[in-house]
Short mmCIF file of C-alpha atoms in Angstrom, two decimals:
data_model
loop_
_atom_site.label_atom_id
_atom_site.label_comp_id
_atom_site.label_asym_id
_atom_site.label_seq_id
_atom_site.Cartn_x
_atom_site.Cartn_y
_atom_site.Cartn_z
CA UNK A 1152 -34.40 -34.72 -38.24
CA UNK A 1153 -32.25 -34.26 -34.69
CA UNK A 1154 -30.01 -37.06 -34.30
CA UNK A 1155 -28.91 -38.39 -30.75
CA UNK A 1156 -25.22 -38.37 -29.79
CA UNK A 1157 -24.15 -41.78 -29.07
CA UNK A 1158 -20.94 -41.26 -27.82
CA UNK A 1159 -20.34 -37.98 -25.50
CA UNK A 1160 -16.30 -38.52 -25.76
CA UNK A 1161 -16.24 -38.03 -29.18
CA UNK A 1162 -18.57 -35.06 -29.55
CA UNK A 1163 -17.29 -31.49 -29.73
CA UNK A 1164 -15.27 -30.41 -26.46
CA UNK A 1165 -15.85 -26.87 -25.41
CA UNK A 1166 -13.28 -26.71 -22.70
CA UNK A 1167 -10.11 -24.62 -22.53
CA UNK A 1168 -7.74 -27.23 -23.08
CA UNK A 1169 -5.26 -27.44 -26.27
CA UNK A 1170 -5.45 -30.08 -28.88
CA UNK A 1171 -4.64 -30.84 -32.29
CA UNK A 1172 -7.45 -29.02 -33.61
CA UNK A 1173 -6.51 -25.68 -33.40
CA UNK A 1174 -7.90 -24.55 -30.09
CA UNK A 1175 -5.73 -22.15 -28.08
CA UNK A 1176 -4.27 -23.32 -24.67
CA UNK A 1177 -5.80 -21.53 -21.99
CA UNK A 1178 -4.80 -21.94 -18.65
CA UNK A 1179 -8.06 -22.49 -17.06
CA UNK A 1180 -10.89 -24.95 -18.02
CA UNK A 1181 -13.50 -23.28 -15.07
CA UNK A 1182 -13.92 -20.10 -13.11
CA UNK A 1183 -10.96 -20.25 -10.71
CA UNK A 1184 -10.11 -18.54 -7.80
CA UNK A 1185 -6.54 -16.67 -7.82
CA UNK A 1186 -3.87 -15.38 -5.55
CA UNK A 1187 -3.36 -11.95 -4.81
CA UNK A 1188 0.14 -11.33 -4.85
CA UNK A 1189 2.21 -9.19 -7.02
CA UNK A 1190 3.28 -11.68 -9.72
CA UNK A 1191 -0.25 -12.69 -10.47
CA UNK A 1192 -1.40 -9.28 -10.39
CA UNK A 1193 1.20 -8.11 -12.82
CA UNK A 1194 0.50 -11.33 -15.09
CA UNK A 1195 -3.08 -10.26 -15.17
CA UNK A 1196 -2.24 -6.45 -15.99
CA UNK A 1197 0.11 -7.46 -18.49
CA UNK A 1198 -2.81 -9.69 -20.10
CA UNK A 1199 -5.64 -7.04 -20.11
CA UNK A 1200 -3.17 -4.34 -21.54
CA UNK A 1201 -2.12 -6.60 -24.51
CA UNK A 1202 -5.74 -7.51 -25.27
CA UNK A 1203 -6.82 -3.72 -24.70
CA UNK A 1204 -4.54 -2.89 -27.69
CA UNK A 1205 -4.80 -5.73 -30.01
CA UNK A 1206 -7.51 -8.42 -29.65
CA UNK A 1207 -10.72 -6.50 -27.93
CA UNK A 1208 -10.12 -3.48 -30.78
CA UNK A 1209 -9.96 -5.87 -33.49
CA UNK A 1210 -12.93 -7.87 -32.27
CA UNK A 1211 -15.08 -4.31 -31.94
CA UNK A 1212 -13.91 -2.99 -35.52
CA UNK A 1213 -15.32 -6.15 -37.17
CA UNK A 1214 -18.42 -6.23 -35.10
CA UNK A 1215 -17.98 -9.67 -33.63
CA UNK A 1216 -21.03 -10.63 -31.43
CA UNK A 1217 -18.81 -12.01 -28.85
CA UNK A 1218 -17.15 -8.38 -28.05
CA UNK A 1219 -18.69 -7.34 -24.55
CA UNK A 1220 -18.69 -4.81 -21.64
CA UNK A 1221 -15.92 -6.32 -20.09
CA UNK A 1222 -13.70 -5.85 -23.29
CA UNK A 1223 -14.98 -2.10 -23.62
CA UNK A 1224 -13.93 -1.35 -20.08
CA UNK A 1225 -10.76 -3.17 -20.45
CA UNK A 1226 -10.05 -0.99 -23.51
CA UNK A 1227 -10.22 2.38 -21.14
CA UNK A 1228 -6.73 2.10 -20.55
CA UNK A 1229 -5.73 2.66 -23.99
CA UNK A 1230 -6.90 6.23 -24.05
CA UNK A 1231 -5.47 6.60 -20.71
CA UNK A 1232 -2.32 5.80 -21.63
CA UNK A 1233 -2.65 7.76 -24.97
CA UNK A 1234 -3.58 10.81 -23.14
CA UNK A 1235 -0.98 10.41 -20.64
CA UNK A 1236 1.45 10.26 -23.42
CA UNK A 1237 -0.12 13.37 -25.01
CA UNK A 1238 0.03 15.50 -22.08
CA UNK A 1239 3.88 14.77 -21.57
CA UNK A 1240 4.65 15.47 -25.33
CA UNK A 1241 2.37 18.99 -25.28
CA UNK A 1242 5.21 20.13 -22.61
CA UNK A 1243 8.21 18.65 -24.13
CA UNK A 1244 8.21 18.41 -28.06
CA UNK A 1245 8.12 22.49 -28.62
CA UNK A 1246 11.30 22.81 -26.69
CA UNK A 1247 13.40 22.43 -29.48
CA UNK A 1248 11.97 25.57 -31.25
CA UNK A 1249 12.87 27.79 -27.92
CA UNK A 1250 16.47 29.60 -27.37
CA UNK A 1251 18.98 27.76 -25.19
CA UNK A 1252 18.04 29.38 -21.94
CA UNK A 1253 14.61 29.14 -22.40
CA UNK A 1254 14.61 25.58 -23.49
CA UNK A 1255 16.51 24.66 -20.25
CA UNK A 1256 13.81 26.10 -18.50
CA UNK A 1257 10.80 24.70 -20.35
CA UNK A 1258 12.50 21.19 -20.02
CA UNK A 1259 12.58 21.21 -16.15
CA UNK A 1260 8.70 21.84 -16.23
CA UNK A 1261 8.20 19.38 -18.86
CA UNK A 1262 10.16 16.43 -17.33
CA UNK A 1263 8.50 17.29 -14.10
CA UNK A 1264 4.96 17.40 -15.53
CA UNK A 1265 5.79 13.80 -17.13
CA UNK A 1266 6.92 12.87 -13.65
CA UNK A 1267 3.96 14.08 -12.29
CA UNK A 1268 1.82 11.98 -14.60
CA UNK A 1269 3.72 8.81 -13.67
CA UNK A 1270 3.50 9.28 -10.31
CA UNK A 1271 -0.40 10.06 -10.40
CA UNK A 1272 -0.82 6.82 -11.84
CA UNK A 1273 1.04 4.89 -9.52
CA UNK A 1274 0.15 6.73 -6.46
CA UNK A 1275 -3.39 6.35 -6.97
CA UNK A 1276 -3.39 2.56 -7.92
CA UNK A 1277 -1.00 1.34 -5.11
CA UNK A 1278 -2.30 3.43 -2.38
CA UNK A 1279 -5.56 1.13 -2.75
CA UNK A 1280 -3.24 -1.44 -1.09
CA UNK A 1281 -3.03 0.84 2.16
CA UNK A 1282 -6.62 0.30 2.54
CA UNK A 1283 -7.45 -3.45 1.30
CA UNK A 1284 -4.07 -5.04 3.23
CA UNK A 1285 -4.90 -3.92 6.73
CA UNK A 1286 -8.44 -4.94 6.05
CA UNK A 1287 -7.46 -8.42 5.10
CA UNK A 1288 -5.44 -8.83 7.94
CA UNK A 1289 -8.19 -7.55 10.65
CA UNK A 1290 -10.95 -9.06 8.86
CA UNK A 1291 -10.16 -11.90 6.68
CA UNK A 1292 -11.87 -10.12 3.94
CA UNK A 1293 -9.81 -9.74 0.73
CA UNK A 1294 -11.55 -7.20 -1.00
CA UNK A 1295 -9.39 -7.42 -4.00
CA UNK A 1296 -9.06 -11.02 -4.52
CA UNK A 1297 -9.11 -11.86 -8.45
CA UNK A 1298 -10.54 -14.94 -10.08
CA UNK A 1299 -10.37 -16.09 -13.48
CA UNK A 1300 -13.89 -16.53 -15.75
CA UNK A 1301 -14.03 -18.99 -18.66
CA UNK A 1302 -16.25 -17.45 -21.55
CA UNK A 1303 -17.57 -19.87 -24.13
CA UNK A 1304 -18.27 -17.75 -26.96
CA UNK A 1305 -20.25 -18.35 -30.25
CA UNK A 1306 -18.45 -19.45 -33.29
CA UNK A 1307 -17.65 -16.46 -35.54
CA UNK A 1308 -18.12 -19.32 -38.84
CA UNK A 1309 -18.54 -22.84 -38.95
CA UNK A 1310 -14.55 -23.88 -38.72
CA UNK A 1311 -14.30 -21.61 -35.65
CA UNK A 1312 -13.26 -24.04 -32.70
CA UNK A 1313 -11.33 -21.19 -30.71
CA UNK A 1314 -14.63 -20.07 -28.85
CA UNK A 1315 -12.93 -19.60 -25.33
CA UNK A 1316 -11.65 -16.46 -23.90
CA UNK A 1317 -10.62 -15.58 -20.34
CA UNK A 1318 -11.81 -12.88 -18.59
CA UNK A 1319 -10.30 -11.42 -15.03
CA UNK A 1320 -12.61 -10.07 -12.53
CA UNK A 1321 -12.41 -9.75 -8.50
CA UNK A 1322 -14.57 -11.90 -6.15
CA UNK A 1323 -16.17 -9.16 -4.69
CA UNK A 1324 -16.33 -6.60 -7.96
CA UNK A 1325 -20.21 -6.62 -7.64
CA UNK A 1326 -21.61 -5.77 -3.95
CA UNK A 1327 -24.94 -7.35 -4.71
CA UNK A 1328 -23.93 -10.10 -6.55
CA UNK A 1329 -20.30 -11.75 -5.27
CA UNK A 1330 -19.17 -14.60 -6.46
CA UNK A 1331 -19.47 -16.55 -3.02
CA UNK A 1332 -19.37 -20.10 -4.78
CA UNK A 1333 -15.48 -19.40 -5.52
CA UNK A 1334 -14.83 -19.00 -1.81
CA UNK A 1335 -16.04 -22.34 -1.04
CA UNK A 1336 -13.59 -25.03 -0.26
CA UNK A 1337 -13.01 -28.01 -2.88
CA UNK A 1338 -14.15 -31.37 -0.66
CA UNK A 1339 -12.62 -33.53 -3.26
CA UNK A 1340 -9.14 -31.77 -2.61
CA UNK A 1341 -9.82 -32.47 1.23
CA UNK A 1342 -10.67 -28.62 2.19
CA UNK A 1343 -13.43 -28.16 4.42
CA UNK A 1344 -16.41 -26.59 2.79
CA UNK A 1345 -16.52 -23.38 4.60
CA UNK A 1346 -12.96 -23.19 5.60
CA UNK A 1347 -12.76 -19.58 4.11
CA UNK A 1348 -15.40 -18.30 6.15
CA UNK A 1349 -14.62 -20.21 9.17
CA UNK A 1350 -11.37 -17.91 9.21
CA UNK A 1351 -13.18 -14.84 8.27
CA UNK A 1352 -15.84 -15.81 11.31
CA UNK A 1353 -12.78 -16.08 13.63
CA UNK A 1354 -11.30 -12.74 12.41
CA UNK A 1355 -14.53 -10.69 13.29
CA UNK A 1356 -14.69 -12.62 16.77
CA UNK A 1357 -17.74 -14.48 15.75
CA UNK A 1358 -16.71 -17.56 17.13
CA UNK A 1359 -15.28 -20.86 15.97
CA UNK A 1360 -16.67 -24.40 14.40
CA UNK A 1361 -19.91 -22.34 13.31
CA UNK A 1362 -22.58 -24.67 11.73
CA UNK A 1363 -23.13 -22.06 8.96
CA UNK A 1364 -20.13 -19.45 9.11
CA UNK A 1365 -21.06 -18.61 5.27
CA UNK A 1366 -24.21 -17.47 5.73
CA UNK A 1367 -23.64 -15.73 9.31
CA UNK A 1368 -20.47 -13.67 7.77
CA UNK A 1369 -22.01 -12.95 4.38
CA UNK A 1370 -23.70 -9.89 5.58
CA UNK A 1371 -20.84 -8.73 7.12
CA UNK A 1372 -18.61 -9.10 4.40
CA UNK A 1373 -20.78 -6.82 2.30
CA UNK A 1374 -20.69 -4.28 4.68
CA UNK A 1375 -16.68 -4.49 4.34
CA UNK A 1376 -16.99 -4.51 0.56
CA UNK A 1377 -18.99 -1.03 0.59
CA UNK A 1378 -16.76 0.28 3.33
CA UNK A 1379 -13.56 -0.33 2.01
CA UNK A 1380 -14.54 0.67 -1.79
CA UNK A 1381 -15.24 4.29 -0.33
CA UNK A 1382 -11.92 4.31 1.38
CA UNK A 1383 -9.82 3.43 -1.58
CA UNK A 1384 -11.80 5.94 -3.67
CA UNK A 1385 -10.97 8.72 -1.12
CA UNK A 1386 -7.78 8.05 -0.33
CA UNK A 1387 -6.42 7.21 -3.95
CA UNK A 1388 -7.18 10.40 -5.12
CA UNK A 1389 -5.21 11.84 -1.96
CA UNK A 1390 -2.16 10.10 -2.51
CA UNK A 1391 -2.33 10.81 -6.34
CA UNK A 1392 -2.11 14.60 -5.39
CA UNK A 1393 0.49 13.77 -3.30
CA UNK A 1394 2.40 11.91 -6.03
CA UNK A 1395 2.35 15.09 -8.18
CA UNK A 1396 3.43 17.29 -5.42
CA UNK A 1397 6.62 15.23 -4.92
CA UNK A 1398 7.47 15.48 -8.89
CA UNK A 1399 7.49 19.15 -8.81
CA UNK A 1400 10.30 19.20 -6.01
CA UNK A 1401 13.53 20.71 -7.05
CA UNK A 1402 16.04 17.58 -6.51
CA UNK A 1403 14.59 15.85 -9.33
CA UNK A 1404 16.67 18.21 -11.52
CA UNK A 1405 19.59 15.96 -10.85
CA UNK A 1406 18.00 13.10 -11.72
CA UNK A 1407 16.98 14.79 -15.14
CA UNK A 1408 20.53 15.70 -16.04
CA UNK A 1409 21.50 11.58 -15.49
CA UNK A 1410 18.62 10.04 -16.63
CA UNK A 1411 19.02 7.34 -19.26
CA UNK A 1412 16.87 4.32 -19.88
CA UNK A 1413 20.02 2.67 -21.97
CA UNK A 1414 19.80 -0.63 -20.20
CA UNK A 1415 22.29 -2.16 -22.64
CA UNK A 1416 24.63 0.22 -21.20
CA UNK A 1417 24.92 -1.25 -17.30
CA UNK A 1418 27.04 1.50 -15.61
CA UNK A 1419 25.26 4.53 -17.00
CA UNK A 1420 21.89 2.51 -16.19
CA UNK A 1421 22.56 1.64 -12.71
CA UNK A 1422 24.12 5.24 -11.96
CA UNK A 1423 20.85 6.73 -13.14
CA UNK A 1424 18.80 4.31 -10.90
CA UNK A 1425 20.91 5.43 -7.60
CA UNK A 1426 20.41 9.10 -8.75
CA UNK A 1427 16.56 8.53 -8.83
CA UNK A 1428 16.42 6.79 -5.45
CA UNK A 1429 18.63 9.83 -4.11
CA UNK A 1430 16.29 12.47 -5.71
CA UNK A 1431 13.49 10.64 -4.48
CA UNK A 1432 14.52 10.74 -0.78
CA UNK A 1433 15.47 14.34 -1.02
CA UNK A 1434 12.26 15.58 -2.86
CA UNK A 1435 10.24 13.87 -0.18
CA UNK A 1436 12.10 15.54 2.40
CA UNK A 1437 11.62 18.85 0.84
CA UNK A 1438 8.25 18.21 0.16
CA UNK A 1439 7.47 17.53 3.70
CA UNK A 1440 10.06 20.50 4.92
CA UNK A 1441 8.29 22.96 2.56
CA UNK A 1442 9.18 26.54 1.45
CA UNK A 1443 8.30 30.14 2.02
CA UNK A 1444 6.31 31.44 4.84
CA UNK A 1445 2.92 30.59 6.48
CA UNK A 1446 0.35 27.98 4.84
CA UNK A 1447 2.60 27.64 1.78
CA UNK A 1448 5.72 26.36 3.81
CA UNK A 1449 3.36 23.73 5.49
CA UNK A 1450 1.35 22.83 2.52
CA UNK A 1451 3.34 19.45 1.94
CA UNK A 1452 2.88 18.53 5.40
CA UNK A 1453 -0.54 19.21 5.41
CA UNK A 1454 -1.26 16.94 1.94
CA UNK A 1455 0.79 14.05 3.11
CA UNK A 1456 -1.00 14.10 6.52
CA UNK A 1457 -4.25 14.26 4.90
CA UNK A 1458 -3.40 11.48 2.52
CA UNK A 1459 -2.03 9.07 5.60
CA UNK A 1460 -5.10 10.29 7.60
CA UNK A 1461 -7.50 9.06 4.97
CA UNK A 1462 -6.01 5.65 4.85
CA UNK A 1463 -6.04 5.37 8.45
CA UNK A 1464 -9.48 6.43 8.70
CA UNK A 1465 -10.67 4.36 6.02
CA UNK A 1466 -9.53 1.36 7.55
CA UNK A 1467 -10.83 2.16 10.78
CA UNK A 1468 -14.09 2.90 9.53
CA UNK A 1469 -13.87 0.09 7.49
CA UNK A 1470 -13.49 -2.50 10.01
CA UNK A 1471 -15.70 -0.42 12.70
CA UNK A 1472 -19.04 -2.26 13.57
CA UNK A 1473 -18.26 -5.69 11.45
CA UNK A 1474 -16.19 -7.21 14.27
CA UNK A 1475 -17.95 -8.55 17.54
CA UNK A 1476 -16.35 -7.55 21.12
CA UNK A 1477 -15.44 -10.75 23.48
CA UNK A 1478 -18.35 -9.09 25.48
CA UNK A 1479 -20.86 -9.62 22.81
CA UNK A 1480 -19.95 -13.20 22.19
CA UNK A 1481 -20.17 -13.91 25.91
CA UNK A 1482 -23.72 -12.65 26.14
CA UNK A 1483 -25.18 -14.78 23.22
CA UNK A 1484 -26.40 -17.56 25.91
CA UNK A 1485 -27.38 -16.55 29.28
CA UNK A 1486 -27.61 -19.59 31.43
CA UNK A 1487 -30.13 -17.75 33.97
CA UNK A 1488 -32.29 -17.04 31.27
CA UNK A 1489 -35.09 -19.14 29.29
CA UNK A 1490 -34.39 -17.70 25.97
CA UNK A 1491 -31.65 -16.60 23.55
CA UNK A 1492 -30.75 -13.24 23.24
CA UNK A 1493 -29.81 -12.12 19.43
#
């Protein structure tokens, strides 16, 4: 016999709010658009990294029915970091078995290899901003805009009330099925429904106060997302190669001799950071200046030039063809004609 629910307020609440029944206190009770800034991105990164090493493997190992593809992809960070650490260790742990002179030479190569791994990862990820930021400024489309997705999971047992989880995605993570709904304004807060689309339409020279700015701009937004994704894929690897090349310059040896991570010794730690900055500048100059003759001497200039060019061309290609020229807008309606020109 199925009994009716007489009082919905007393029924089980599956929201993400904290209470005295043991439910976890989540920051969101519905899918929420987040700001794209360093603080938010750092918080998201730390949350995903922590879960990738702790919560998600545990769910997978015990065969939880709530383990999903998002968690599987997030755990890809684990082998990446372990593999990077292994690569660093391969070139450094065996040094103690060498003679003093050989140990010194091997340490220089090993330390540069380790620095190259770090610079590879940093350059590959940070360089994507060289595409997304200018594209956002020119078109109003933030291709990296994050949002928090609230999942309601199946209970693992009859006593389980902790059935909500938070995933972090990007609005344009799927080109075919973006989260258009998150870009609409909240009319309850006094926001115009299409105010974000109105801004994009204005940036794209499509006009102001359009009746259906969302429908007008969506096809162009998709083109921007596709082109920017391609541009970021190409330029990120170019900058990653430049980062590795930077790590192998000779001035870094000065930093390795003074390197310390003992932040509890402020004088030594601050001195190490200053030397790091000086070594970075000197290494960048040496990479650009080059050594030897012919192509070898200009290899650094070529690599840096190609990396910079890939970012510039990526932005240009992304924006090209999606913005209307003023002439196009002025020719939409011709007063001397009896029809509208599309």
